[in-house]
Tab-separated table of C-alpha atoms in Angstrom:
chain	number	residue	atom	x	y	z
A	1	UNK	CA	10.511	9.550	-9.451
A	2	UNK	CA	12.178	9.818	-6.072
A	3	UNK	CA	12.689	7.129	-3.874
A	4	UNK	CA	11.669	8.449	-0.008
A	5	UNK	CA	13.491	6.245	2.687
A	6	UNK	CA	12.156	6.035	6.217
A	7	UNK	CA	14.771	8.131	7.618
A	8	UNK	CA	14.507	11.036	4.292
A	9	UNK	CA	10.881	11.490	5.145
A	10	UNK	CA	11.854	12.779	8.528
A	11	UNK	CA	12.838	16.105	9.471
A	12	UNK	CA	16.176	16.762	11.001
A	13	UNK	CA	14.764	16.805	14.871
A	14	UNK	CA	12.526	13.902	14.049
A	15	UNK	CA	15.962	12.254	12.583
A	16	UNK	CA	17.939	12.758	15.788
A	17	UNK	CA	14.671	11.714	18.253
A	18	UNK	CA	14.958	8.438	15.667
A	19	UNK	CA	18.684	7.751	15.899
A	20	UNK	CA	18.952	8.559	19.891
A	21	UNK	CA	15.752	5.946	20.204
A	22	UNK	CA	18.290	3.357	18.299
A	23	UNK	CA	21.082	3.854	20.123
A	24	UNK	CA	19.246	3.637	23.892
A	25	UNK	CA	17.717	0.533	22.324
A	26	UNK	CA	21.364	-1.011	21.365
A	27	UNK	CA	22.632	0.095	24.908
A	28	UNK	CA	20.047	-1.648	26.381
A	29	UNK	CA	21.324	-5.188	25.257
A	30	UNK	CA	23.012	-6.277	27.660
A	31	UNK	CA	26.529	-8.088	28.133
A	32	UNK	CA	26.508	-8.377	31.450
A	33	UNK	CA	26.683	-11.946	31.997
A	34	UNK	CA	29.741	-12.866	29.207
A	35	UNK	CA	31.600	-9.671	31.152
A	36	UNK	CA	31.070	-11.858	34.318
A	37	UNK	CA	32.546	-14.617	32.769
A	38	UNK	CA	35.542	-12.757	30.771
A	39	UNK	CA	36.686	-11.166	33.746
A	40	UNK	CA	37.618	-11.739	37.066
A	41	UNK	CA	36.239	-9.283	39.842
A	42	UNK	CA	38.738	-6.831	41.180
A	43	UNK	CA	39.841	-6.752	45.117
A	44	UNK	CA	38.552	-4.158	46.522
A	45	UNK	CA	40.471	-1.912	47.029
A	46	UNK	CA	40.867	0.199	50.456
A	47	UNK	CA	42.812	3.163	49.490
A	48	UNK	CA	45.892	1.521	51.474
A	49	UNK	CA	49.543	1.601	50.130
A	50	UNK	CA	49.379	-2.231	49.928
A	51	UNK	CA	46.812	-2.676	48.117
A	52	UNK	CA	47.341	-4.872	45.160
A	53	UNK	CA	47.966	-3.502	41.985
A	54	UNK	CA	45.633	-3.897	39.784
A	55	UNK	CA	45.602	-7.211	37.417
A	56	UNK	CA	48.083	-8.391	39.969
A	57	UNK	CA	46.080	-9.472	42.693
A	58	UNK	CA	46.328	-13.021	42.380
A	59	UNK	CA	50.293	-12.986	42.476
A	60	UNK	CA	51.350	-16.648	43.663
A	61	UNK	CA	53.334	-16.088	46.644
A	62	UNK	CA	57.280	-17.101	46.027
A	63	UNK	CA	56.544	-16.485	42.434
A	64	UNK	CA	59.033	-14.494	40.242
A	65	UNK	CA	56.170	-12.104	40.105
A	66	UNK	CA	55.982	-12.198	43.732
A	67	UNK	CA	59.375	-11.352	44.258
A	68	UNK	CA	59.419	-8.486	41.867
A	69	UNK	CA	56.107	-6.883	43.156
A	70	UNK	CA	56.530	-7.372	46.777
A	71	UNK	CA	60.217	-7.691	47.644
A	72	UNK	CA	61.703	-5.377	45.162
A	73	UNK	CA	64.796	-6.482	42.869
A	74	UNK	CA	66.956	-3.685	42.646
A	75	UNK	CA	69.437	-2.183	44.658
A	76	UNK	CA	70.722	1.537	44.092
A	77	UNK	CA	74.082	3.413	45.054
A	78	UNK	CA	75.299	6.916	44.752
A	79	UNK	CA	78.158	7.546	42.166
A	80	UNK	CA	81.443	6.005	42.182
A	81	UNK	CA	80.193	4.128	45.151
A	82	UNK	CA	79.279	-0.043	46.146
A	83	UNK	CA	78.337	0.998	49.527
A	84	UNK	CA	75.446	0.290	50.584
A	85	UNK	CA	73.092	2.351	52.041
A	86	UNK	CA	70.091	2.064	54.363
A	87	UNK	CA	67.774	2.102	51.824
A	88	UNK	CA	69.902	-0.828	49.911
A	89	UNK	CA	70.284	-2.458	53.206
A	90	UNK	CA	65.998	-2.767	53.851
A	91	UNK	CA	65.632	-4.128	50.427
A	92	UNK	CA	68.383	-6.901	50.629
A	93	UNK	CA	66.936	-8.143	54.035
A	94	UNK	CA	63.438	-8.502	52.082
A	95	UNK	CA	65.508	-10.467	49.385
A	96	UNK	CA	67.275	-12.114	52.079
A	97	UNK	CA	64.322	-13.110	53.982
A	98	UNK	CA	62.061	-13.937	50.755
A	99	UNK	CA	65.070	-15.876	49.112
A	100	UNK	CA	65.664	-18.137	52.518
A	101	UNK	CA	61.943	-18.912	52.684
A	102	UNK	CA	62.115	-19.714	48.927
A	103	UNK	CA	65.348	-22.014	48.290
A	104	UNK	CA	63.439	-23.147	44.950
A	105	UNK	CA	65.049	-20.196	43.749
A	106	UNK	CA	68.684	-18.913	42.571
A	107	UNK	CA	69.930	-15.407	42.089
A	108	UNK	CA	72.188	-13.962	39.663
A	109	UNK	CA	73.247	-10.313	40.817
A	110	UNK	CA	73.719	-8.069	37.647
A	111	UNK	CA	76.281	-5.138	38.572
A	112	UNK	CA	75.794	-1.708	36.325
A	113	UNK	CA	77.213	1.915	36.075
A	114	UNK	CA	76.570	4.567	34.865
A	115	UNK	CA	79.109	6.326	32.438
A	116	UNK	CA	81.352	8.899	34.615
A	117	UNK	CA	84.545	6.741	34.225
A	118	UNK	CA	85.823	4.530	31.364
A	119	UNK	CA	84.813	1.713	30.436
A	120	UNK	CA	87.392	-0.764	33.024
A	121	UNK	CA	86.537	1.175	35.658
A	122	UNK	CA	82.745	1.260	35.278
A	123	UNK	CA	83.559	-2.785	34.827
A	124	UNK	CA	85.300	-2.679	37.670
A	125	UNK	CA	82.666	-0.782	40.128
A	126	UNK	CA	79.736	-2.941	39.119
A	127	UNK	CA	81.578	-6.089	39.617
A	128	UNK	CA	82.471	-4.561	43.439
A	129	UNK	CA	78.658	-3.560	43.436
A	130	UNK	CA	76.947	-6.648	42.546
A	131	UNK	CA	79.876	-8.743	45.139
A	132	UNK	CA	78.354	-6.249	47.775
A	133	UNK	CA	75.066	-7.419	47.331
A	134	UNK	CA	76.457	-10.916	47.499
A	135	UNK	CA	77.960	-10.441	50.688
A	136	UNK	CA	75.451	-8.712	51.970
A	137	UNK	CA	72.703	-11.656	51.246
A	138	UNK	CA	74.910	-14.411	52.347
A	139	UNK	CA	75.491	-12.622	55.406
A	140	UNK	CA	72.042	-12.875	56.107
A	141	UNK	CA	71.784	-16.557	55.608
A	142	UNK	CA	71.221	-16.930	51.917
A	143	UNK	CA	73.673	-19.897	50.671
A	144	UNK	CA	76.407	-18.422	48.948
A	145	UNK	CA	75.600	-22.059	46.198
A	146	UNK	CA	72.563	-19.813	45.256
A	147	UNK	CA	74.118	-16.761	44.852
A	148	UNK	CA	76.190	-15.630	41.676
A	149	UNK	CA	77.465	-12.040	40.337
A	150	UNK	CA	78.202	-10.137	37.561
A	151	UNK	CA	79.516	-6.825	36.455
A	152	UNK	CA	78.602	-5.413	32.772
A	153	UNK	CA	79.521	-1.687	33.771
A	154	UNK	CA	77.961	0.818	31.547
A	155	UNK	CA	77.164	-1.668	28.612
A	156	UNK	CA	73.208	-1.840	30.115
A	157	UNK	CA	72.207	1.735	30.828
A	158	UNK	CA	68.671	1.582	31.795
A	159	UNK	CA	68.451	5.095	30.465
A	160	UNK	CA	71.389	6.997	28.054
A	161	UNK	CA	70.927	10.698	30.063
A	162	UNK	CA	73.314	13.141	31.430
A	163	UNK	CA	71.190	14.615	34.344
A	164	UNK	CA	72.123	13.608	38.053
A	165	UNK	CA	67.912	12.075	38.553
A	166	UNK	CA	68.363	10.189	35.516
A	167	UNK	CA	72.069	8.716	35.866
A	168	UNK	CA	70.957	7.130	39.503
A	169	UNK	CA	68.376	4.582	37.347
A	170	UNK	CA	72.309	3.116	35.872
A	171	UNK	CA	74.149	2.898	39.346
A	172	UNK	CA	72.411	-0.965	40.080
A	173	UNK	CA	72.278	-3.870	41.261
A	174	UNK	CA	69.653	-6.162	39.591
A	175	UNK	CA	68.697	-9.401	41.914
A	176	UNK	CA	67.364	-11.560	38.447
A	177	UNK	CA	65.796	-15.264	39.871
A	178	UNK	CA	66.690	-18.343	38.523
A	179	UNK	CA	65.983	-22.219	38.993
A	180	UNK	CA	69.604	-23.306	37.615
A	181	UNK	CA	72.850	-21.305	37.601
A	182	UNK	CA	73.790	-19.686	34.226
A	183	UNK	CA	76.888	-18.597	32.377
A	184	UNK	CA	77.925	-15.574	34.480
């Protein structure tokens, strides 16, 4: 003899009016108030440039995470170059002004190249790169005490490419915080 289940005895449209009636009935438990707990509500957000990133939102100001998200921590030159530009310039005074209002905070200034040269005088050009940005902060006020650089030349490519877009990501300057000086 044949065993007949619930869901055997029914025909195939009866089975899928039985299965959709489960599911709506599962969906209808509701979660809401553990979500409310689990997770903090978003800002809102306004459409404007500045909004907060999402999940970043509650960014302590002069936090590390502050000065990555809102100052900006690297500093960019065209090849064979440690000039710096107008776009370097406006991000060192942010890191200027941000590190003078924060003096909690050191900076080591990591020099890079990219690979057009060999290796002493990629060496050479992100030492005079990362010294740049040195100068350039202690110019505006930052106390040269807080302030330390280093060149590693082409040791630290952010990306190993050979087109002109993807070489610029290596020419750098990277303004790393710290609350004691290191080994340079």
């Amino acid at each position: 003899m044949r065993n007949i289940t619930p869901m055997s005895a029914l025909t195939g449209c009866s089975r899928l009016l039985v299965a959709a009636t489960m599911l709506l009935m599962l969906a209808a438990c509701s979660t809401t108030e553990i979500a409310e707990v689990e997770e903090p509500t978003a800002a809102p957000v306004t459409g404007q440039t500045n909004d907060p990133a999402p999940g970043f939102e509650n960014v302590a100001a002069g936090s590390e995470e502050d000065f990555i998200l809102n100052v900006g921590r690297r500093t960019y030159f065209t090849q064979d170059s440690a000039t710096l530009d107008s776009v370097a310039k406006a991000t060192l005074d942010k890191q200027a002004i941000w590190l003078n209002s924060n003096p909690q905070w050191m900076v080591k200034l990591q020099g890079f190249a990219d690979d057009t040269g060999s290796a002493s005088a990629m060496a050479t050009l992100s030492q005079r790169r990362a010294d740049a940005v040195m100068a350039y902060l202690v110019s505006k006020g930052v106390d040269a005490s807080r302030v330390w650089a280093k060149g590693y030349g082409n040791d630290r490519e952010v990306r190993d490419c050979t087109s002109r877009s993807c070489k610029v990501q290596n020419r750098r300057v990277v303004s790393n915080l710290r609350t004691q000086r290191d080994s340079v």
